[in-house]
């Protein structure tokens, strides 16, 4: 049975998030590795990646597809790499902090590794989101129109709210396992749309209207 075709989101979003997270968690280690390799090969072909000089990506947890295979290739191309960091004293917002082999790391309250607060607090180690060329962001779910479902905390939506207005802005690339695709997802007023979704099997760009 094709889960992608039959699982739409007319029902409970909490239940759908739970199901999609289960799908990725039950992938075997070999399946995870193969998916990560296939994802990164697709990412390397994107013009938004090939021309970028400042990229934010993430360190995967709980079965998220792994974009870090891209790091050696990015380093070779002299691309500056940043990671999202929970912004202190600000509800559900992110900083984007430089990531090097020597960057001191800690685990945040969600158990995700990120540059430590002392390192992140230094302005020279941070890049405003609008000044990044490309953000690679994890998805819980996506559909054929490149609509997205995140974790539900609104971290990226709040941190990228400036993109609703004219001005400099990064390209947003959502990434996920192919098994996280569903038939349709609703678009909420606060959602920041993606420019492209990439999985281990496909690249999806939203259809432009108007």
Backbone as a ProteinNet text record, in pm:
[ID]
protein_1_A
[PRIMARY]
XXXXXXXXXXXXXXXXXXXXXXXXXXXXXXXXXXXXXXXXXXXXXXXXXXXXXXXXXXXXXXXXXXXXXXXXXXXXXXXXXXXXXXXXXXXXXXXXXXXXXXXXXXXXXXXXXXXXXXXXXXXXXXXXXXXXXXXXXXXXXXXXXXXXXXXXXXXXXXXXXXXXXXXXXXXXXXXXXXXXXXXXXXXXXXXXXXXXXXXXXXXXXXXXXX
[TERTIARY]
84.7	0	88	47.8	124.6	79.5	157.4	120.7	111.6	200.2	202.6	68	6.2	-117.3	-237.9	-239.4	-362	-363.8	-249.7	-245.5	-252.7	-371.8	-386.7	-407.8	-417.2	-418.8	-551.6	-659	-788.3	-818.1	-743.7	-769.2	-675.4	-626.3	-552.1	-405.3	-358.9	-219.8	-123.5	-163.7	-77.1	-57.3	-165.1	-157.4	-72.5	-85.1	-7.2	142.1	174	314.2	369.9	292.3	336.7	362.6	271.6	286.8	408	428.6	540.4	674.6	678.6	801.2	827	720.9	737.5	795.5	746	793.8	945.1	995.2	1138.8	1220.3	1164.7	1238.6	1255.8	1162	1170.9	1261.1	1314.1	1409.8	1535	1589.5	1710.8	1830.2	1939.3	2061	2108.8	2103.3	2143.7	2052.1	1922.3	1828.7	1855.7	1886.7	1919.6	2044.5	2145.7	2270.9	2249.9	2175.9	2149.4	2068	1969.1	1886.1	1968.6	2056.6	2140.2	2232.3	2290.7	2380.1	2303.1	2183	2101.9	2056.2	2015.8	1975.9	2087.9	2207.2	2318	2359.9	2347.4	2375.3	2276.6	2150.7	2051	2076.9	2113.2	2140.2	2257	2359.2	2477.7	2444.3	2333.9	2297.5	2213.7	2164.3	2077	2157.5	2111.4	2183.5	2187.4	2082.8	2079.2	2187.6	2231.1	2340.2	2474.6	2484.3	2612.9	2662.9	2571.6	2616.6	2625.2	2581.5	2577.1	2716.4	2736.8	2861	2838.7	2713.2	2678.2	2553.8	2570.6	2462	2439.5	2313.3	2276.7	2218.5	2265.3	2202.7	2177.5	2149.2	2114.4	2179.5	2191.7	2241.6	2121	2107.3	1983.8	1965.9	1839.4	1801	1672.1	1647.4	1519.6	1481.8	1580.3	1552.3	1544.3	1569.4	1571	1674.6	1644.4	1741.2	1865.7	1980.9	2108	2171.6	2176.4	2239.4	2388.6	2444.2	2582.8	2684.8	2640.5	2731.1	2775.3	2701.2	2732.7	2850.9	2882.8	2979.6	3117.9	3179.4	3312.8	3312.6	3208.6	3196.7	3184.9	3105.4	3091.8	3223.6	3294.7	3424.1	3521.8	3521	3611	3581.9	3455.3	3414.2	3423.3	3479.6	3499.7	3367.3	3265.6	3135.3	3133.4	3083.9	3068.8	2943.1	2956.5	2846.6	2798.2	2665.6	2603.1	2503.7	2478.7	2379.6	2275.8	2150.4	2050.4	2077.9	2063.1	2084.5	1964	1912.5	1801.3	1844.3	1772.2	1809	1770.4	1865.2	1832.1	1740.4	1655.5	1566.5	1470.1	1440.1	1348.6	1270.9	1139.8	1057	1060.7	1106.2	1100.7	1157.3	1275	1345.7	1488.1	1549.3	1680.2	1784.8	1907.2	2025.3	2084.2	2168	2241.4	2389.7	2457.3	2590.6	2691.6	2810.2	2914.7	2950.8	2975.4	3007.9	3137.9	3239.1	3369.3	3398.7	3505.1	3543.7	3575.8	3622.2	3662.8	3553.5	3435.2	3329	3288.1	3290.3	3246.5	3096.3	3055	2915.4	2856.5	2726.4	2651	2517.1	2442.7	2308.1	2206.9	2111.7	2008.9	1897.7	1791.2	1686.3	1611.2	1629.5	1568.1	1665.4	1784.7	1885.3	1956.6	1948.8	2013	2144.8	2250.1	2380.4	2379.3	2435.7	2446.5	2568.6	2620.7	2731.6	2694.3	2790.4	2761.9	2725.6	2657.6	2602.9	2711.8	2826.3	2934.7	2983.3	3000.5	3044.5	2935.9	2809.7	2699.4	2674.5	2703.6	2675.3	2767.8	2881.9	2974.8	2921.6	2898.4	2836.3	2914.8	3045.2	3126.8	3102	3042.8	3015	2873.8	2794.6	2656.8	2636.8	2537.6	2499.8	2350.1	2305.6	2160.9	2098.9	1979.3	1915.8	1903.9	1875.6	1857.8	1987.2	2102.6	2231.7	2279.9	2211.1	2246	2197.4	2268.2	2224.7	2118.2	2139	2051.4	2036	1914.6	1888	1836.3	1898.5	1849.9	1780.5	1650.6	1571.3	1505	1494	1429.7	1278.3	1213.4	1068.3	1014.4	896.5	824	742.9	688.7	612	612.2	579.7	570	471.4	424.5	333.7	385.9	307.7	355.4	363.5	307.7	319.2	430.4	513.1	623.9	574.9	449	404.6	471.7	487.3	567	492.7	533.5	492.8	620.1	632.4	746.9	713.8	798.8	781.8	665.3	618.6	505.4	543	672.6	715.5	725.2	724.1	729.2	864.2	973	1105.8	1146.8	1135.7	1176.8	1078.7	948.7	850.4	873.1	898.8	923.7	1056.1	1159	1291.7	1301.2	1211.2	1214.6	1093.7	1024.9	904.4	933.5	1056.6	1093.2	1076.3	1072.5	1063.5	926	829.3	699.5	705.7	813.8	828.1	942.8	945.7	1051.4	1184	1289.6	1422.6	1507.3	1634.6	1721.2	1664.6	1677.2	1623.6	1694.4	1711.1	1774.9	1678.5	1733.5	1656	1629.4	1506.3	1469.3	1450.9	1530.1	1524.4	1484.3	1366.6	1323.3	1370.8	1414.7	1463.2	1395.8	1373	1305.4	1322.8	1291.1	1282.3	1159.5	1167.5	1054.1	929.1	946.7	832	757	809.2	741.9	649.9	635.5	543.7	400.5	307.9	165	94.5	-33.9	-107.9	-121.7	-171.3	-190.1	-164.5	-116.4	-98.1	-164.6	-222.9	-280.2	-169.9	-197.7	-104.9	-162.2	-87.1	-130.4	-82.2	-150.6	-111.9	31.2	79.3	213.2	323.3	289.1	389.9	477.1	607.1	700.6	722.2	685.5	692.1	834.7	850.2	978.2	995.6	1121.9	1152.6	1161.8	1198.7	1215	1215.6	1166.8	1178.2	1262	1356.1	1440.9	1431.6	1407.8	1412.6	1517.9	1525.6	1621	1578.9	1455.5	1408.9	1362.6	1346.8	1286.8	1322.1	1299	1307.2	1171.9	1111.4	979.7	990.3	942.7	933.9	786.5	747.5	606.8	573	449.2	401.4	371.8	434.7	413.9	280.6	205	77.5	79.5	-4.1	-14.7	88.7
-119.6	0	124.4	223.3	347	445.1	455.9	544.5	689.1	726.4	864.2	904	812.9	845	851.5	771	757.5	835.9	881.2	946	1096.9	1154.5	1300.3	1351.8	1481	1542	1608.6	1546.1	1601.9	1583.2	1495.6	1465.4	1536.5	1463.6	1516.4	1538.1	1663.6	1693.1	1627.7	1618.3	1553.9	1407.3	1340.7	1199.9	1182.4	1274	1264.4	1284.4	1383.1	1401.8	1274.9	1215.6	1094.7	981.8	967	862.7	886.2	1009.9	1039.8	1026	1062.8	1042.4	893.4	815.6	670.5	611.5	658.7	606.7	622.2	737.4	758.1	684.9	670.4	601.3	452.8	391.7	247.5	210.7	309.4	279.7	218.1	116.8	52.9	145.5	112.7	193.5	197.8	84	81.7	168.6	162.6	247.4	395	428.5	567.6	613.3	529.2	565.8	582.2	490.3	499.2	623.8	652.2	770.4	897.8	905	1023.6	1045	936.8	948	995.5	939.8	979.9	1125	1164.1	1303.3	1398.7	1371.6	1465.5	1472.1	1360.8	1366.5	1459.2	1455.2	1544	1690.1	1711	1847.4	1909.2	1830.2	1881.3	1931.2	1883.8	1923.7	2051.4	2094.1	2211.4	2339.3	2427.1	2554.2	2638	2626.8	2703.4	2659	2535.2	2484.1	2515.9	2496.3	2511.5	2655.4	2752.1	2892.4	2953.5	2880.8	2936.5	2946.2	3049.7	3067.7	3059.2	3072.3	3064.5	2977.5	2860.3	2762.4	2723	2715.5	2656.9	2518	2421.1	2289.2	2246.3	2119.7	2075.8	1941.3	1908.2	1778	1690	1574.6	1496.4	1426	1411.2	1333	1257.5	1151.4	1078.8	1036.1	990	937.9	1040.6	1169.3	1270.5	1232.7	1261.7	1234.9	1321	1264.1	1323.9	1404.5	1538.9	1619.5	1642.2	1587.2	1620.2	1554.5	1457	1400.4	1508.9	1617.5	1728.6	1811.9	1801.7	1893.6	1887.1	1769.4	1770.6	1837.6	1814.3	1877.2	2028.2	2074.9	2219.2	2280.3	2211.6	2262.1	2275.8	2177.3	2179.8	2299.2	2338.7	2452.8	2586	2583.6	2704.5	2769	2688	2737.4	2749	2858.7	2876	2803.4	2722.7	2639.2	2691.2	2695.7	2743	2638.7	2641.9	2554.2	2637.8	2592.1	2660.4	2635.2	2738.6	2731	2794.7	2730.8	2789.8	2924	3027.3	3162.1	3183.2	3223.1	3243.7	3363.6	3354	3464.4	3505.8	3413.4	3442.7	3315.4	3322.4	3203.3	3145.9	3023	2947.1	3023.6	3080.6	3145.9	3092.2	3112.2	3053.7	3159.4	3132	3196.2	3100.8	3153.9	3071.2	3096.6	2991.1	3004	2923.2	2981	2916.5	2779.1	2686.1	2549.1	2506.6	2481.2	2432.4	2300.7	2233.2	2109.2	2134.4	2254.2	2286.3	2356.7	2376	2446	2368.2	2431.5	2361.6	2337.4	2213.7	2173.4	2128.6	2149.4	2098.6	2046.6	1974.5	1933	2029.3	2072.3	2163.3	2084.8	2151.6	2087.5	1978.7	1974.7	1869.5	1755	1763.9	1661.2	1675	1792.2	1817.5	1889.5	1841.7	1906.9	2041.7	2142.6	2276.3	2346.2	2449.3	2526.4	2578.8	2574	2611	2759	2794.6	2928.8	3036.1	3006.6	3105.6	3136.3	3033.9	3050.8	3122.1	3079.5	3136.2	3282	3319	3455.5	3558.5	3515.2	3609.2	3644.7	3772.8	3817	3772.8	3767.1	3729.8	3586.3	3505.7	3365.7	3345.6	3453.9	3441.4	3512	3461.8	3525	3551.5	3674.2	3697.4	3608.9	3560.2	3467.5	3527.5	3657.9	3719.7	3720.8	3709.9	3715.3	3578	3471.9	3337.9	3321.8	3241.6	3214.3	3105.4	3000.1	2883.6	2823.3	2783.5	2707.1	2569.7	2465.4	2328.5	2293.5	2266.7	2249.2	2112.1	2050.3	1919.4	1932.8	1830.2	1826.8	1703.3	1717.2	1599.7	1540.9	1628.1	1581.8	1684.4	1638.9	1728.5	1668.6	1752.2	1701.8	1738	1704.8	1720.8	1866	1958.3	2101.1	2167.4	2084.6	2132.9	2207.7	2184.7	2232.4	2147.6	2202.2	2134.3	2121.7	2021.8	2008.5	2001.6	2094	2094.3	2023.7	2046	1979.1	2035	2154.2	2213	2324.8	2347.9	2452.5	2590.2	2595.6	2724.1	2792.4	2718	2779.7	2848.6	2778.1	2837.6	2945.6	2922.9	3023.4	3155.7	3150.5	3274.2	3338	3256.8	3309.7	3365.4	3320	3363.4	3449.1	3501.8	3581	3701.1	3750.8	3865.3	3834.3	3705.8	3668.4	3697.1	3733.8	3773.4	3910.1	3981.8	4116.8	4121	4222.6	4236.9	4264.8	4212.6	4233.1	4108	4113.8	3996.4	3878.5	3759.9	3640.2	3516.6	3414.1	3290.8	3203.2	3112.3	3004.6	2899.3	2849.9	2748.9	2614	2517.2	2382.1	2286.9	2227.7	2128.8	1990.8	1909.9	1775.5	1673	1554.2	1447.9	1316.7	1207	1077.2	1074.6	998.4	986.4	934.8	851.1	794.8	898.6	1020.6	1127	1211.6	1173.1	1245.9	1200.2	1296.5	1267.7	1331.7	1301.1	1350.1	1501.5	1555.9	1700.9	1747.5	1868.3	1934.7	2072.2	2118.2	2252.7	2356.9	2475.1	2587.1	2683.8	2705.3	2796.7	2938.3	3040.6	3179	3213.3	3147.7	3180	3097.1	3002.2	2917.4	2998.5	2979.8	3036.3	2931.3	2960.5	2856.7	2818.5	2695.4	2644.1	2676.7	2686.4	2702.3	2567	2465.1	2331.7	2230.2	2109.4	1996	1889.5	1833.7	1727.3	1607.1	1490.1	1365.8	1275.5	1153.3	1058.8	1012.2	1040.5	992.9	1102.7	1226.1	1326.5	1469.2	1560.3	1704.4	1762.7	1838.8	1897.7	2049.1	2118	2264.5	2305	2401.7	2444	2507.3	2488.4	2550.5	2696.8	2784	2928.1	2969.1	3049.2	3098.8	3251.1	3306.4	3450.6	3512.6
0	0	0	-76.4	-87.1	20.2	129.3	239.2	193.9	100.6	54.2	-5.2	-78.3	-148.6	-56.1	50.3	127	257.3	305.2	436.3	417.7	429.7	423.8	564.6	579.1	711.8	742.2	706.1	740.9	889	955.5	1095.7	1190	1288.1	1400.7	1364.6	1372.4	1339.6	1437.7	1562.9	1662.7	1627.2	1589.4	1551.9	1426.1	1330.9	1208.2	1237.2	1320.1	1357.6	1420.9	1510.3	1578.1	1477	1380.4	1279.9	1191	1148.4	1058.9	1130.3	1256.6	1333.9	1354.4	1371.5	1384.5	1255.8	1142	1013.5	999.9	1037	1018.6	1124.8	1244.2	1350.8	1324	1251.9	1231.1	1113	1043.2	937.7	999.4	933.9	984.9	967.8	1035.1	1023.2	878.7	809.6	668.3	583.3	609.8	535.2	560.8	686	720	644.2	642.1	574.6	424.9	365.7	221.8	188.3	272.4	249.1	259.8	360.7	379.2	259.3	210.4	94.3	-28.4	-49.8	-164.8	-152.4	-30.3	-7.4	-44.7	5.6	-15.3	-162	-234.3	-378	-448.3	-407.7	-467.2	-428.4	-302	-257.6	-334.2	-362.5	-432.7	-572.8	-629.3	-764.7	-769.8	-654.6	-653	-674.7	-763.4	-782	-654.5	-570.4	-444.9	-348.2	-360.4	-277.8	-341.9	-470.7	-540.6	-539	-534.2	-536	-395.9	-294.7	-159.1	-98	-20.7	54.4	205	248.9	391.1	403.8	462.2	471.2	616.3	655	784.4	759.5	837.8	835.8	979.7	1003.2	1138.2	1167	1294.4	1336.3	1367.5	1303.6	1312.4	1446.4	1485.9	1604	1571.4	1645.6	1637.7	1496.5	1421.6	1288.1	1177.9	1206.9	1101.4	996.1	871.8	766.2	788.2	759.3	799.6	686.3	699.6	595.6	618.4	725.9	761.2	669.1	586.9	485.7	387.6	384.8	295.2	345.2	473.4	533.9	468.9	448.1	384.8	247.9	171	38.3	51.7	147.9	170.8	216.2	306.4	353.3	236.5	149.4	33.7	-55.9	-60.2	-143	-67.6	52.4	133.7	174.3	194.4	237.5	389.7	442.6	587	632.2	739.1	787.4	922.1	937.3	1060.7	1109.7	1241	1302.1	1375.5	1379.7	1462.1	1609.8	1690.3	1835.4	1903.2	2006.6	2080.9	2138.4	2102.8	2145.4	2291.6	2376.3	2517.9	2537.4	2640.4	2679.6	2568	2476.9	2367.5	2335.9	2338.1	2325.3	2184.1	2174.2	2049.2	1929.3	1949.1	1839.9	1832.1	1716.2	1690.2	1658.3	1699.7	1644.6	1541.1	1452.1	1357.8	1382.4	1429.6	1486.9	1405.3	1386.5	1307.3	1364.1	1274.2	1314	1247.8	1332.3	1286.4	1358.6	1317.1	1385	1531.7	1562.5	1700.1	1781	1723.5	1795.2	1920	2038.5	2160.9	2156.9	2183.1	2168.5	2302	2315.6	2430.3	2376.3	2460.4	2422.4	2483.2	2400.7	2450.5	2521.1	2556.1	2635.3	2559.4	2427.1	2347	2318.9	2375.3	2351.9	2218.9	2157.4	2028.2	2051.7	1988.2	2001.8	1931	1997.8	1940.3	1999	1930.3	1988	2126	2217.7	2356.3	2366.8	2475.7	2491.5	2491.1	2552.3	2555.5	2414.2	2331.5	2193.4	2112.6	2130.7	2054.3	2089.1	2213.6	2258.8	2195	2142.4	2078.7	1939.3	1918	1793.6	1670	1681.8	1565.3	1520.7	1607.3	1573.9	1517.7	1512.2	1467.7	1333.5	1259.8	1134	1137.6	1108.8	1102.2	994.7	1020.1	925.8	786.7	778.7	647.1	566	633.1	564.4	518.1	560.1	511.6	367.7	290.6	153.6	150.3	230.6	225.3	363.8	397.5	519.8	481	534.3	520.6	650.7	643.8	765.7	766.9	884	893.3	889.3	835.5	827.6	898.8	956.1	1004	890	804.5	689.7	578.9	457.2	342.2	242.8	149.2	46.4	-92	-195.3	-333.3	-377	-296.2	-325.5	-244	-178.8	-95.3	28.4	68.1	199.3	306.2	424.8	525.9	657.8	732.4	871.9	955	1051.3	1140	1270.8	1369.7	1497.8	1578.2	1540.6	1609.7	1705.9	1725.8	1817.3	1753.7	1621.9	1551.8	1553.6	1579.1	1589.4	1460	1349.4	1222.3	1178.6	1197.2	1156.4	1229.3	1357.7	1433.4	1392.9	1376.1	1345.1	1204	1115.4	976.2	938.2	1038.1	1011.5	921.6	924.8	841.1	692.1	654.8	514.5	454.5	539	485.6	416.7	438.4	384.8	285.1	203.4	104.2	173.3	114.3	169.1	151.5	191.5	178.9	256.6	199.3	264.4	209.4	291.5	244.5	166.7	89.3	29	135.6	142.6	242	174.5	218.3	163.7	276.2	263.9	360.5	318.9	414.4	382.9	473.7	417.7	492.5	417.8	486.8	420.7	329.8	221.3	130	200.8	301.9	373.5	455.5	464.8	539.4	451.2	324.8	236.7	262.3	261	271.5	152.4	138.7	22.3	24.7	134.5	144.1	286.6	297.5	427.2	421.3	531.7	532.7	542.3	494.1	506.8	609.3	716.5	821.3	789.6	839.7	809	851.4	956.2	1007.4	942.2	856	793.1	697.2	707.9	611	502.6	377.5	273.8	236.5	193.8	146.2	-2	-42.1	-184	-253.2	-177.9	-234.8	-121.8	-149.5	-58.3	-127.2	-53.3	-106.9	-13.3	-71.4	4.5	-58.7	-11.2	-68.8	-207.6	-249.5	-379.8	-474.9	-427.3	-515.2	-472.5	-567.3	-542.9	-580.5	-489.4	-513.6	-499.7	-600.6	-593.9	-600.2	-518.3	-521.7	-655.9	-697	-821	-791.7	-867.2	-849.1	-910.6	-837.8	-889.2	-894.6	-976	-983.9	-1074.5
[MASK]
++++++++++++++++++++++++++++++++++++++++++++++++++++++++++++++++++++++++++++++++++++++++++++++++++++++++++++++++++++++++++++++++++++++++++++++++++++++++++++++++++++++++++++++++++++++++++++++++++++++++++++++++++

